[in-house]
Amino acid sequence: MSAGEYIESLRRLGPRTVYLFGERVENPVDHPLIRPSVNACAMTYRLAELPQYQDLMTATSALTGRRINRFVHLHQSADDLVRKVKMQRLLGQMTGTCFQRCVGLDALNAVWSTTYEIDQKYGTDYHARFRQYVLEWEEKDWTVDGAMTDPKGDRSRSPSAQSDPDLYVHVVERRPDGIVVRGAKMHQTGILNSHQILVMPTAAMRPEEGDYAVCFAVPADDPSLIYIYGRQSSDTRKLEKSPVDVGNVHYGGQEGIVIFNDTFVPWERVFMCGETEFAGMLVERFAAYHRQSYGGCKVGNGDVLIGAAAAIAEYQGIASASHIREKLTEMVHLNETLYACGIACSAQGAPTAAGNYLVDVLLANICKHNVTRFPYEIARLAQDIAGGLLGTMPSEADFASPEVGPWCRKFLAAAGPHPPEHRQRMLRLIEAMTMGALAVGYLVESMHGAGSPQTQRIVIQRQADLEAKKALARRLCGIEPDDLVPKE
Ligand code: SF4
Ligand code: FE
């Protein structure tokens, strides 16, 4: 699809029950608070139209041999994984926010390999069903919401021990033609900008938790679904019709809750149902892909913020100060370290039994763990360079006012040839990315998206192989024999 066709395709979805600020939204696509997030997701289609980005934005389908958008591609090599990260950095640069489509791509690749392995063990036909689904997904160039995170209720209790069983998505009825599911998924990135929802379990499940080990797909306009839009700091600035004060004029992120209010799913769209020991595998793979993703998108966002910090330093006449140059260097160092991790876990990727490529899981977790820290330091340095006006600047309306506008421009003048408006716009962008609506994408999402820091530490601990490292030390200090000592 072209970007225009994508936006039109969202308008053509059937009526959806969407709530924002306690009110029903009939046309989410054109709602001023939602539209910037549509524009960001549309960028994944827009760049694929441009010849100079074909290499990153498109790929050759492993199923049909046709040219497809890389966001619907089963990774066929480590090079595909590297290109994915480069594509995400590019999109992060072009939007300055979360462009939302990676959750579907990551779910696609995780479900592909997991269904294959379930079938190997149980003789089920989940993989063949999923293959059919993927063919349609590629053909229609869908944006698919990969939905993982459940509300989880009391974190100290397992899904089956919750006082309310709906706190984890579960099967409430098995019928000859399909299943009925109930529950909710939280923090769903791009949920209203998706054509389909691909639901996965949120955690490893115990043998008695078969009803919770469920993976399925439903159309986003299924009438049983209820959506509640998540708000972001300073989000109502988008309603003020002030392009300056929003900071990022056209683009934004989107998260919401989706409720499955007894949703019927036909068997051909069910890709796991009761195979509890595979829930953990699916979670680990989806998480690994998505932790890789952050080594691309957040780096692209970081590029924007570093650029904004360098520009505001210029507008305020401090660009040549040595401490400013030092801070910018530090920001670049941190940002490129994240990129190095994203590239490394991709380059070390390996094929799964199903044939598509999986990232190096340990390195992907290292990548995301650094992402839970470095963007905060980059944001701190950007605020340091920006100065106090970041928190005290008058509104765009004051700048436009015939009474106080001239005073604003006189006293908020910029250095050199730069007009005060450029200073104003750049400060608003830094504000939006470090504490406004875009900080949800650049900071909170960096902390918690694709799993909070502790979830990465658990994987790192599991994969660290301390026994092998202890053996290295024992050999070198002479506790164990060393057969490799050079002999004369
Ligand atoms: Fe993609 Fe990044 Fe948004 Fe996740 S946070 S959907 S990886 S842009
Ligand atoms: Fe995310």
Short mmCIF file of C-alpha atoms and ligand atoms in Angstrom, two decimals:
data_model
loop_
_atom_site.label_atom_id
_atom_site.label_comp_id
_atom_site.label_asym_id
_atom_site.label_seq_id
_atom_site.Cartn_x
_atom_site.Cartn_y
_atom_site.Cartn_z
CA MET A 1 0.00 0.00 0.00
CA SER A 2 1.00 3.58 -0.47
CA ALA A 3 0.78 5.82 2.61
CA GLY A 4 -2.41 7.34 1.22
CA GLU A 5 -3.97 3.93 0.64
CA TYR A 6 -2.99 2.91 4.16
CA ILE A 7 -4.79 5.89 5.71
CA GLU A 8 -7.80 5.26 3.50
CA SER A 9 -7.80 1.58 4.52
CA LEU A 10 -8.07 2.61 8.19
CA ARG A 11 -11.05 4.80 7.37
CA ARG A 12 -12.66 1.81 5.66
CA LEU A 13 -12.47 -0.40 8.78
CA GLY A 14 -15.85 -1.21 10.25
CA PRO A 15 -17.17 0.80 13.20
CA ARG A 16 -15.02 0.39 16.30
CA THR A 17 -15.83 1.13 19.93
CA VAL A 18 -13.11 3.66 20.77
CA TYR A 19 -13.03 5.82 23.89
CA LEU A 20 -10.86 8.88 24.52
CA PHE A 21 -11.39 11.27 27.47
CA GLY A 22 -14.49 9.26 28.38
CA GLU A 23 -16.15 9.89 25.05
CA ARG A 24 -16.79 7.71 22.05
CA VAL A 25 -14.64 8.60 19.03
CA GLU A 26 -16.40 7.83 15.76
CA ASN A 27 -13.53 8.63 13.44
CA PRO A 28 -10.19 7.95 15.13
CA VAL A 29 -8.17 8.43 11.92
CA ASP A 30 -8.99 12.12 11.66
CA HIS A 31 -9.13 12.95 15.37
CA PRO A 32 -6.55 15.71 15.96
CA LEU A 33 -5.11 13.96 19.01
CA ILE A 34 -4.77 10.63 17.20
CA ARG A 35 -3.84 11.74 13.69
CA PRO A 36 -0.12 12.36 14.41
CA SER A 37 0.21 8.68 15.35
CA VAL A 38 -1.48 7.67 12.08
CA ASN A 39 1.04 9.83 10.22
CA ALA A 40 3.94 8.13 12.03
CA CYS A 41 2.72 4.65 11.14
CA ALA A 42 1.98 5.79 7.58
CA MET A 43 5.68 6.64 7.26
CA THR A 44 6.40 2.88 7.13
CA TYR A 45 4.41 2.87 3.86
CA ARG A 46 5.60 6.27 2.60
CA LEU A 47 9.31 5.51 2.71
CA ALA A 48 8.71 2.17 0.95
CA GLU A 49 7.36 4.16 -2.00
CA LEU A 50 10.61 6.10 -2.44
CA PRO A 51 13.30 4.60 -4.69
CA GLN A 52 16.18 5.64 -2.43
CA TYR A 53 14.82 3.55 0.45
CA GLN A 54 13.80 0.39 -1.45
CA ASP A 55 16.75 -1.55 -0.12
CA LEU A 56 15.86 -0.98 3.52
CA MET A 57 12.09 -0.64 3.32
CA THR A 58 11.25 -3.60 1.10
CA ALA A 59 12.28 -7.25 0.82
CA THR A 60 11.59 -10.29 -1.33
CA SER A 61 8.88 -12.49 0.15
CA ALA A 62 10.10 -15.93 1.19
CA LEU A 63 6.60 -17.25 0.45
CA THR A 64 5.72 -15.71 -2.91
CA GLY A 65 8.94 -14.20 -4.27
CA ARG A 66 7.16 -10.87 -4.59
CA ARG A 67 8.46 -7.48 -3.47
CA ILE A 68 6.91 -6.70 -0.09
CA ASN A 69 7.23 -4.11 2.65
CA ARG A 70 9.93 -5.18 5.12
CA PHE A 71 7.38 -4.84 7.92
CA VAL A 72 5.64 -7.99 6.66
CA HIS A 73 8.83 -9.97 6.00
CA LEU A 74 10.03 -13.25 7.50
CA HIS A 75 13.76 -12.65 8.07
CA GLN A 76 15.73 -14.90 5.73
CA SER A 77 19.26 -14.06 6.86
CA ALA A 78 21.31 -12.20 9.45
CA ASP A 79 21.56 -9.47 6.84
CA ASP A 80 17.76 -9.14 6.87
CA LEU A 81 17.94 -8.64 10.63
CA VAL A 82 20.60 -5.93 10.19
CA ARG A 83 18.49 -4.18 7.56
CA LYS A 84 15.52 -4.24 9.88
CA VAL A 85 17.46 -2.27 12.51
CA LYS A 86 18.72 0.19 9.89
CA MET A 87 15.17 0.65 8.64
CA GLN A 88 13.99 1.35 12.18
CA ARG A 89 16.72 3.92 12.75
CA LEU A 90 15.70 5.65 9.53
CA LEU A 91 12.05 5.71 10.56
CA GLY A 92 12.97 6.94 14.05
CA GLN A 93 14.83 9.82 12.39
CA MET A 94 11.98 10.67 10.03
CA THR A 95 9.22 10.66 12.67
CA GLY A 96 11.01 11.47 15.96
CA THR A 97 8.65 9.06 17.66
CA CYS A 98 7.37 5.48 17.74
CA PHE A 99 6.07 4.47 14.31
CA GLN A 100 4.27 1.45 15.83
CA ARG A 101 4.52 -1.17 13.13
CA CYS A 102 7.42 -3.23 14.54
CA VAL A 103 5.25 -5.06 17.07
CA GLY A 104 3.52 -6.84 14.19
CA LEU A 105 6.76 -7.67 12.43
CA ASP A 106 8.23 -9.07 15.64
CA ALA A 107 5.10 -11.11 16.36
CA LEU A 108 5.11 -12.43 12.79
CA ASN A 109 8.60 -13.85 13.11
CA ALA A 110 8.11 -15.18 16.65
CA VAL A 111 4.81 -16.93 15.90
CA TRP A 112 6.20 -18.35 12.64
CA SER A 113 8.98 -20.30 14.34
CA THR A 114 7.01 -21.21 17.48
CA THR A 115 4.02 -22.68 15.61
CA TYR A 116 6.46 -24.78 13.57
CA GLU A 117 7.94 -26.25 16.74
CA ILE A 118 4.55 -26.91 18.34
CA ASP A 119 3.51 -28.85 15.24
CA GLN A 120 6.77 -30.84 15.34
CA LYS A 121 5.96 -31.97 18.84
CA TYR A 122 2.19 -32.45 18.69
CA GLY A 123 1.36 -33.01 15.03
CA THR A 124 -0.97 -30.01 15.13
CA ASP A 125 -1.46 -27.77 12.09
CA TYR A 126 -0.90 -24.34 13.63
CA HIS A 127 1.99 -23.52 11.31
CA ALA A 128 -0.02 -24.27 8.15
CA ARG A 129 -2.82 -22.06 9.48
CA PHE A 130 -0.38 -19.30 10.30
CA ARG A 131 1.19 -19.59 6.86
CA GLN A 132 -2.22 -18.94 5.29
CA TYR A 133 -2.62 -15.95 7.54
CA VAL A 134 0.82 -14.61 6.63
CA LEU A 135 0.05 -14.91 2.93
CA GLU A 136 -2.96 -12.65 3.42
CA TRP A 137 -0.95 -10.33 5.69
CA GLU A 138 1.71 -9.89 2.99
CA GLU A 139 -0.83 -9.57 0.22
CA LYS A 140 -2.83 -6.88 2.02
CA ASP A 141 0.25 -5.17 3.49
CA TRP A 142 -1.48 -4.97 6.87
CA THR A 143 -0.30 -3.22 9.96
CA VAL A 144 -0.78 -5.84 12.66
CA ASP A 145 -0.78 -5.11 16.37
CA GLY A 146 1.36 -7.77 18.08
CA ALA A 147 -0.44 -7.93 21.43
CA MET A 148 1.37 -9.42 24.39
CA THR A 149 1.02 -7.56 27.70
CA ASP A 150 -1.88 -8.60 29.93
CA PRO A 151 -3.13 -6.49 32.87
CA LYS A 152 -1.61 -9.15 35.25
CA GLY A 153 -3.46 -7.96 38.40
CA ASP A 154 -1.61 -9.20 41.50
CA ARG A 155 1.91 -9.81 40.19
CA SER A 156 2.67 -12.23 43.01
CA ARG A 157 0.01 -14.65 41.69
CA SER A 158 0.05 -16.74 38.55
CA PRO A 159 -2.68 -16.28 35.89
CA SER A 160 -4.86 -19.09 37.25
CA ALA A 161 -4.56 -17.80 40.84
CA GLN A 162 -5.90 -14.28 40.16
CA SER A 163 -9.11 -13.28 41.94
CA ASP A 164 -10.44 -12.18 38.53
CA PRO A 165 -9.62 -14.74 35.82
CA ASP A 166 -9.97 -12.09 33.10
CA LEU A 167 -6.77 -10.35 34.19
CA TYR A 168 -5.03 -12.62 31.70
CA VAL A 169 -6.51 -13.27 28.24
CA HIS A 170 -8.00 -16.74 28.30
CA VAL A 171 -10.29 -19.13 26.48
CA VAL A 172 -13.79 -19.18 27.97
CA GLU A 173 -15.39 -21.53 25.47
CA ARG A 174 -14.27 -24.11 22.92
CA ARG A 175 -16.72 -24.67 20.05
CA PRO A 176 -16.57 -26.93 16.99
CA ASP A 177 -15.91 -23.87 14.80
CA GLY A 178 -13.56 -21.92 17.10
CA ILE A 179 -12.92 -20.46 20.53
CA VAL A 180 -14.27 -17.58 22.59
CA VAL A 181 -11.69 -15.46 24.43
CA ARG A 182 -11.96 -12.88 27.19
CA GLY A 183 -9.48 -10.45 28.75
CA ALA A 184 -7.50 -7.37 27.77
CA LYS A 185 -4.11 -6.31 26.43
CA MET A 186 -2.43 -3.22 27.84
CA HIS A 187 -0.05 -0.62 26.36
CA GLN A 188 -0.91 -1.63 22.81
CA THR A 189 1.31 0.37 20.50
CA GLY A 190 -0.51 1.55 17.38
CA ILE A 191 -3.61 -0.43 18.28
CA LEU A 192 -6.01 1.89 16.42
CA ASN A 193 -3.68 2.13 13.45
CA SER A 194 -3.74 -1.64 12.89
CA HIS A 195 -5.89 -3.74 10.58
CA GLN A 196 -5.45 -6.88 12.65
CA ILE A 197 -4.51 -7.91 16.19
CA LEU A 198 -2.24 -10.91 16.74
CA VAL A 199 -2.56 -11.97 20.36
CA MET A 200 0.16 -13.91 22.20
CA PRO A 201 0.45 -15.10 25.80
CA THR A 202 2.23 -12.69 28.11
CA ALA A 203 4.37 -15.16 30.10
CA ALA A 204 5.41 -18.78 30.47
CA MET A 205 2.41 -20.83 31.63
CA ARG A 206 2.04 -23.76 34.03
CA PRO A 207 0.59 -27.06 32.81
CA GLU A 208 -2.76 -26.29 34.45
CA GLU A 209 -2.95 -22.92 32.68
CA GLY A 210 -3.89 -24.25 29.24
CA ASP A 211 -6.71 -21.74 28.79
CA TYR A 212 -4.16 -18.94 29.05
CA ALA A 213 -1.69 -20.42 26.55
CA VAL A 214 -3.52 -19.00 23.57
CA CYS A 215 -2.36 -17.28 20.39
CA PHE A 216 -4.80 -16.01 17.76
CA ALA A 217 -5.60 -13.25 15.30
CA VAL A 218 -8.72 -11.11 14.97
CA PRO A 219 -9.63 -8.20 12.70
CA ALA A 220 -9.28 -4.85 14.46
CA ASP A 221 -12.91 -4.02 13.67
CA ASP A 222 -14.34 -7.13 15.34
CA PRO A 223 -17.50 -5.80 17.05
CA SER A 224 -16.65 -7.44 20.39
CA LEU A 225 -13.55 -5.26 20.89
CA ILE A 226 -13.46 -2.16 23.09
CA TYR A 227 -10.60 0.33 22.85
CA ILE A 228 -9.57 2.89 25.46
CA TYR A 229 -6.96 5.39 24.26
CA GLY A 230 -3.97 6.05 26.54
CA ARG A 231 -3.19 9.67 27.22
CA GLN A 232 0.26 11.21 27.11
CA SER A 233 1.79 14.16 28.93
CA SER A 234 0.80 17.46 27.24
CA ASP A 235 -1.36 15.55 24.75
CA THR A 236 -4.06 18.23 24.69
CA ARG A 237 -1.60 20.62 23.08
CA LYS A 238 -2.51 18.74 19.91
CA LEU A 239 -6.03 20.10 20.33
CA GLU A 240 -4.81 23.71 20.61
CA LYS A 241 -4.05 23.90 16.89
CA SER A 242 -0.62 25.28 17.72
CA PRO A 243 1.99 23.66 15.49
CA VAL A 244 4.81 25.29 17.44
CA ASP A 245 3.83 24.25 20.95
CA VAL A 246 3.39 20.54 20.08
CA GLY A 247 7.11 20.39 19.27
CA ASN A 248 6.78 17.68 16.63
CA VAL A 249 4.38 19.18 14.10
CA HIS A 250 3.07 16.08 12.31
CA TYR A 251 4.02 12.88 14.16
CA GLY A 252 3.28 11.16 17.45
CA GLY A 253 2.97 7.78 19.16
CA GLN A 254 -0.08 5.82 20.25
CA GLU A 255 -0.86 3.31 22.97
CA GLY A 256 -4.16 1.99 24.19
CA ILE A 257 -6.01 -0.80 25.97
CA VAL A 258 -7.93 -3.33 23.92
CA ILE A 259 -10.60 -5.42 25.62
CA PHE A 260 -11.69 -8.79 24.29
CA ASN A 261 -15.27 -8.91 25.43
CA ASP A 262 -16.06 -12.54 24.58
CA THR A 263 -14.43 -12.46 21.17
CA PHE A 264 -15.06 -15.37 18.83
CA VAL A 265 -12.01 -16.66 16.91
CA PRO A 266 -12.46 -19.31 14.17
CA TRP A 267 -10.02 -22.21 14.38
CA GLU A 268 -8.14 -21.11 11.24
CA ARG A 269 -7.01 -18.02 13.16
CA VAL A 270 -5.93 -19.92 16.30
CA PHE A 271 -2.18 -20.57 16.42
CA MET A 272 -1.75 -22.02 19.93
CA CYS A 273 -4.40 -23.31 22.27
CA GLY A 274 -3.32 -25.12 25.40
CA GLU A 275 0.31 -26.02 24.56
CA THR A 276 1.54 -24.40 27.75
CA GLU A 277 5.22 -25.31 27.40
CA PHE A 278 5.43 -23.22 24.22
CA ALA A 279 4.06 -20.02 25.77
CA GLY A 280 7.49 -19.22 27.25
CA MET A 281 9.22 -19.82 23.92
CA LEU A 282 6.86 -17.45 22.12
CA VAL A 283 7.30 -14.75 24.76
CA GLU A 284 11.08 -15.07 24.71
CA ARG A 285 11.30 -14.87 20.92
CA PHE A 286 8.88 -11.97 20.53
CA ALA A 287 10.69 -10.13 23.33
CA ALA A 288 14.10 -10.79 21.77
CA TYR A 289 13.00 -9.39 18.40
CA HIS A 290 11.41 -6.39 20.02
CA ARG A 291 14.47 -5.76 22.20
CA GLN A 292 16.51 -5.76 19.00
CA SER A 293 14.03 -3.26 17.49
CA TYR A 294 14.83 -0.70 20.17
CA GLY A 295 18.44 -0.63 18.97
CA GLY A 296 17.02 0.96 15.81
CA CYS A 297 13.99 3.12 16.58
CA LYS A 298 15.32 4.73 19.75
CA VAL A 299 18.64 5.43 18.03
CA GLY A 300 16.78 7.28 15.27
CA ASN A 301 14.89 9.26 17.90
CA GLY A 302 18.23 9.91 19.62
CA ASP A 303 19.61 11.31 16.35
CA VAL A 304 16.75 13.82 16.31
CA LEU A 305 17.30 14.85 19.93
CA ILE A 306 21.06 15.22 19.48
CA GLY A 307 20.38 17.31 16.38
CA ALA A 308 17.93 19.47 18.32
CA ALA A 309 20.46 19.97 21.15
CA ALA A 310 23.20 20.94 18.68
CA ALA A 311 20.83 23.35 16.90
CA ILE A 312 19.63 25.05 20.07
CA ALA A 313 23.24 25.48 21.17
CA GLU A 314 23.80 27.36 17.91
CA TYR A 315 20.65 29.46 18.29
CA GLN A 316 21.79 30.47 21.77
CA GLY A 317 25.38 31.24 20.79
CA ILE A 318 27.07 28.48 22.80
CA ALA A 319 27.88 25.99 20.02
CA SER A 320 31.62 26.49 20.23
CA ALA A 321 31.89 26.21 24.03
CA SER A 322 34.05 23.19 24.83
CA HIS A 323 31.64 21.77 27.43
CA ILE A 324 28.81 21.84 24.87
CA ARG A 325 30.93 19.97 22.33
CA GLU A 326 31.82 17.46 25.05
CA LYS A 327 28.17 16.90 25.92
CA LEU A 328 27.19 16.40 22.30
CA THR A 329 30.04 13.91 21.90
CA GLU A 330 28.81 12.01 24.95
CA MET A 331 25.27 11.92 23.52
CA VAL A 332 26.56 10.51 20.24
CA HIS A 333 28.66 7.94 22.09
CA LEU A 334 25.65 6.71 24.05
CA ASN A 335 23.38 6.68 21.02
CA GLU A 336 25.84 4.78 18.82
CA THR A 337 26.43 2.28 21.62
CA LEU A 338 22.74 1.40 21.39
CA TYR A 339 23.02 1.07 17.63
CA ALA A 340 26.09 -1.16 18.00
CA CYS A 341 24.03 -3.46 20.21
CA GLY A 342 21.13 -3.52 17.72
CA ILE A 343 23.47 -4.36 14.86
CA ALA A 344 25.44 -6.92 16.88
CA CYS A 345 22.44 -8.99 17.98
CA SER A 346 21.25 -8.96 14.36
CA ALA A 347 24.58 -9.89 12.78
CA GLN A 348 24.81 -12.81 15.22
CA GLY A 349 21.33 -14.03 14.29
CA ALA A 350 20.78 -17.66 13.36
CA PRO A 351 18.06 -19.68 11.62
CA THR A 352 15.24 -21.27 13.62
CA ALA A 353 13.94 -24.77 12.86
CA ALA A 354 11.24 -23.10 10.73
CA GLY A 355 13.90 -21.35 8.63
CA ASN A 356 13.42 -17.70 9.52
CA TYR A 357 16.19 -15.94 11.43
CA LEU A 358 16.19 -15.15 15.13
CA VAL A 359 18.47 -12.55 16.74
CA ASP A 360 21.10 -13.49 19.29
CA VAL A 361 18.88 -13.51 22.37
CA LEU A 362 21.53 -12.51 24.93
CA LEU A 363 22.80 -9.59 22.84
CA ALA A 364 19.24 -8.42 22.10
CA ASN A 365 18.60 -8.28 25.83
CA ILE A 366 21.84 -6.37 26.40
CA CYS A 367 20.65 -3.97 23.70
CA LYS A 368 17.31 -3.29 25.34
CA HIS A 369 18.86 -3.10 28.80
CA ASN A 370 21.10 -0.27 27.62
CA VAL A 371 18.02 1.35 26.09
CA THR A 372 16.44 1.47 29.57
CA ARG A 373 19.30 3.79 30.57
CA PHE A 374 21.03 5.73 27.79
CA PRO A 375 18.06 7.68 26.37
CA TYR A 376 17.53 9.11 29.86
CA GLU A 377 21.12 10.34 29.94
CA ILE A 378 20.83 11.68 26.39
CA ALA A 379 17.63 13.48 27.42
CA ARG A 380 19.34 14.89 30.54
CA LEU A 381 22.19 16.27 28.45
CA ALA A 382 19.73 17.74 25.92
CA GLN A 383 17.93 19.53 28.76
CA ASP A 384 21.26 20.73 30.14
CA ILE A 385 22.24 22.23 26.78
CA ALA A 386 18.76 23.69 26.16
CA GLY A 387 18.76 25.85 29.28
CA GLY A 388 15.96 26.90 31.63
CA LEU A 389 13.79 28.44 28.93
CA LEU A 390 12.85 24.85 28.15
CA GLY A 391 10.51 24.99 31.13
CA THR A 392 9.44 28.63 31.16
CA MET A 393 8.86 29.79 27.59
CA PRO A 394 5.59 31.60 26.77
CA SER A 395 3.08 29.95 24.48
CA GLU A 396 2.80 30.36 20.74
CA ALA A 397 -0.31 32.44 21.36
CA ASP A 398 1.79 34.95 23.32
CA PHE A 399 4.30 35.18 20.50
CA ALA A 400 1.39 35.83 18.12
CA SER A 401 -0.31 38.38 20.38
CA PRO A 402 -0.27 41.97 19.12
CA GLU A 403 0.21 43.16 22.71
CA VAL A 404 3.00 40.92 24.05
CA GLY A 405 4.30 39.26 20.85
CA PRO A 406 6.85 42.02 20.20
CA TRP A 407 8.11 41.72 23.80
CA CYS A 408 8.42 37.94 23.43
CA ARG A 409 10.45 38.32 20.24
CA LYS A 410 12.61 41.10 21.70
CA PHE A 411 13.52 39.30 24.89
CA LEU A 412 13.68 35.79 23.49
CA ALA A 413 15.85 36.76 20.56
CA ALA A 414 18.24 34.12 19.26
CA ALA A 415 21.92 34.44 18.43
CA GLY A 416 23.26 35.30 14.98
CA PRO A 417 20.91 35.17 12.01
CA HIS A 418 18.36 32.90 13.70
CA PRO A 419 14.83 34.26 14.26
CA PRO A 420 13.27 33.83 17.71
CA GLU A 421 10.72 31.44 16.20
CA HIS A 422 13.41 28.89 15.40
CA ARG A 423 14.61 28.97 18.98
CA GLN A 424 11.02 28.60 20.12
CA ARG A 425 10.34 25.60 17.83
CA MET A 426 13.57 23.80 18.70
CA LEU A 427 12.99 24.18 22.44
CA ARG A 428 9.46 22.82 22.04
CA LEU A 429 10.79 19.77 20.21
CA ILE A 430 13.29 19.09 23.01
CA GLU A 431 10.52 19.63 25.55
CA ALA A 432 8.18 17.22 23.71
CA MET A 433 10.84 14.51 23.46
CA THR A 434 12.12 14.75 27.02
CA MET A 435 8.95 15.53 29.01
CA GLY A 436 6.02 16.00 26.66
CA ALA A 437 3.95 13.64 24.55
CA LEU A 438 6.98 12.22 22.72
CA ALA A 439 8.70 11.33 25.99
CA VAL A 440 6.26 8.43 26.22
CA GLY A 441 8.01 6.98 23.18
CA TYR A 442 11.54 8.12 23.89
CA LEU A 443 11.71 7.56 27.66
CA VAL A 444 8.87 5.57 29.25
CA GLU A 445 8.79 3.18 26.34
CA SER A 446 12.58 2.87 26.49
CA MET A 447 12.19 1.83 30.12
CA HIS A 448 9.20 -0.50 29.86
CA GLY A 449 8.49 -1.29 26.21
CA ALA A 450 9.50 -4.81 25.16
CA GLY A 451 9.76 -5.58 28.87
CA SER A 452 10.89 -3.63 31.93
CA PRO A 453 14.59 -3.76 32.94
CA GLN A 454 14.17 -6.70 35.28
CA THR A 455 12.84 -8.92 32.49
CA GLN A 456 16.10 -8.41 30.62
CA ARG A 457 18.17 -9.15 33.70
CA ILE A 458 16.37 -12.48 34.07
CA VAL A 459 17.31 -13.47 30.52
CA ILE A 460 20.86 -12.15 30.93
CA GLN A 461 21.23 -14.22 34.10
CA ARG A 462 19.84 -17.31 32.39
CA GLN A 463 22.09 -16.95 29.37
CA ALA A 464 25.26 -15.80 31.11
CA ASP A 465 26.81 -19.28 31.41
CA LEU A 466 28.78 -18.49 34.57
CA GLU A 467 29.99 -22.09 34.79
CA ALA A 468 31.97 -21.68 31.57
CA LYS A 469 33.41 -18.41 32.83
CA LYS A 470 34.42 -20.03 36.14
CA ALA A 471 36.20 -22.78 34.22
CA LEU A 472 38.21 -20.13 32.35
CA ALA A 473 39.35 -18.64 35.63
CA ARG A 474 40.16 -22.04 37.22
CA ARG A 475 42.43 -22.95 34.32
CA LEU A 476 44.36 -19.69 34.38
CA CYS A 477 45.03 -19.72 38.13
CA GLY A 478 46.18 -23.30 38.06
CA ILE A 479 43.28 -25.03 39.81
CA GLU A 480 42.67 -26.99 36.63
CA PRO A 481 45.31 -28.27 34.21
CA ASP A 482 46.12 -26.21 31.12
CA ASP A 483 46.78 -28.43 28.10
CA LEU A 484 47.40 -25.45 25.90
CA VAL A 485 50.60 -24.14 27.52
CA PRO A 486 53.08 -23.77 24.64
CA LYS A 487 55.66 -26.55 24.72
CA GLU A 488 59.33 -26.05 23.75
FE1 SF4 B 1 8.74 0.10 16.73
FE2 SF4 B 1 10.19 1.28 18.54
FE3 SF4 B 1 7.59 1.76 18.46
FE4 SF4 B 1 8.43 -0.61 19.34
S1 SF4 B 1 8.83 1.39 20.29
S2 SF4 B 1 6.83 -0.25 17.80
S3 SF4 B 1 10.28 -0.90 18.08
S4 SF4 B 1 9.09 2.27 16.90
FE FE B 2 7.43 -0.33 21.88
#
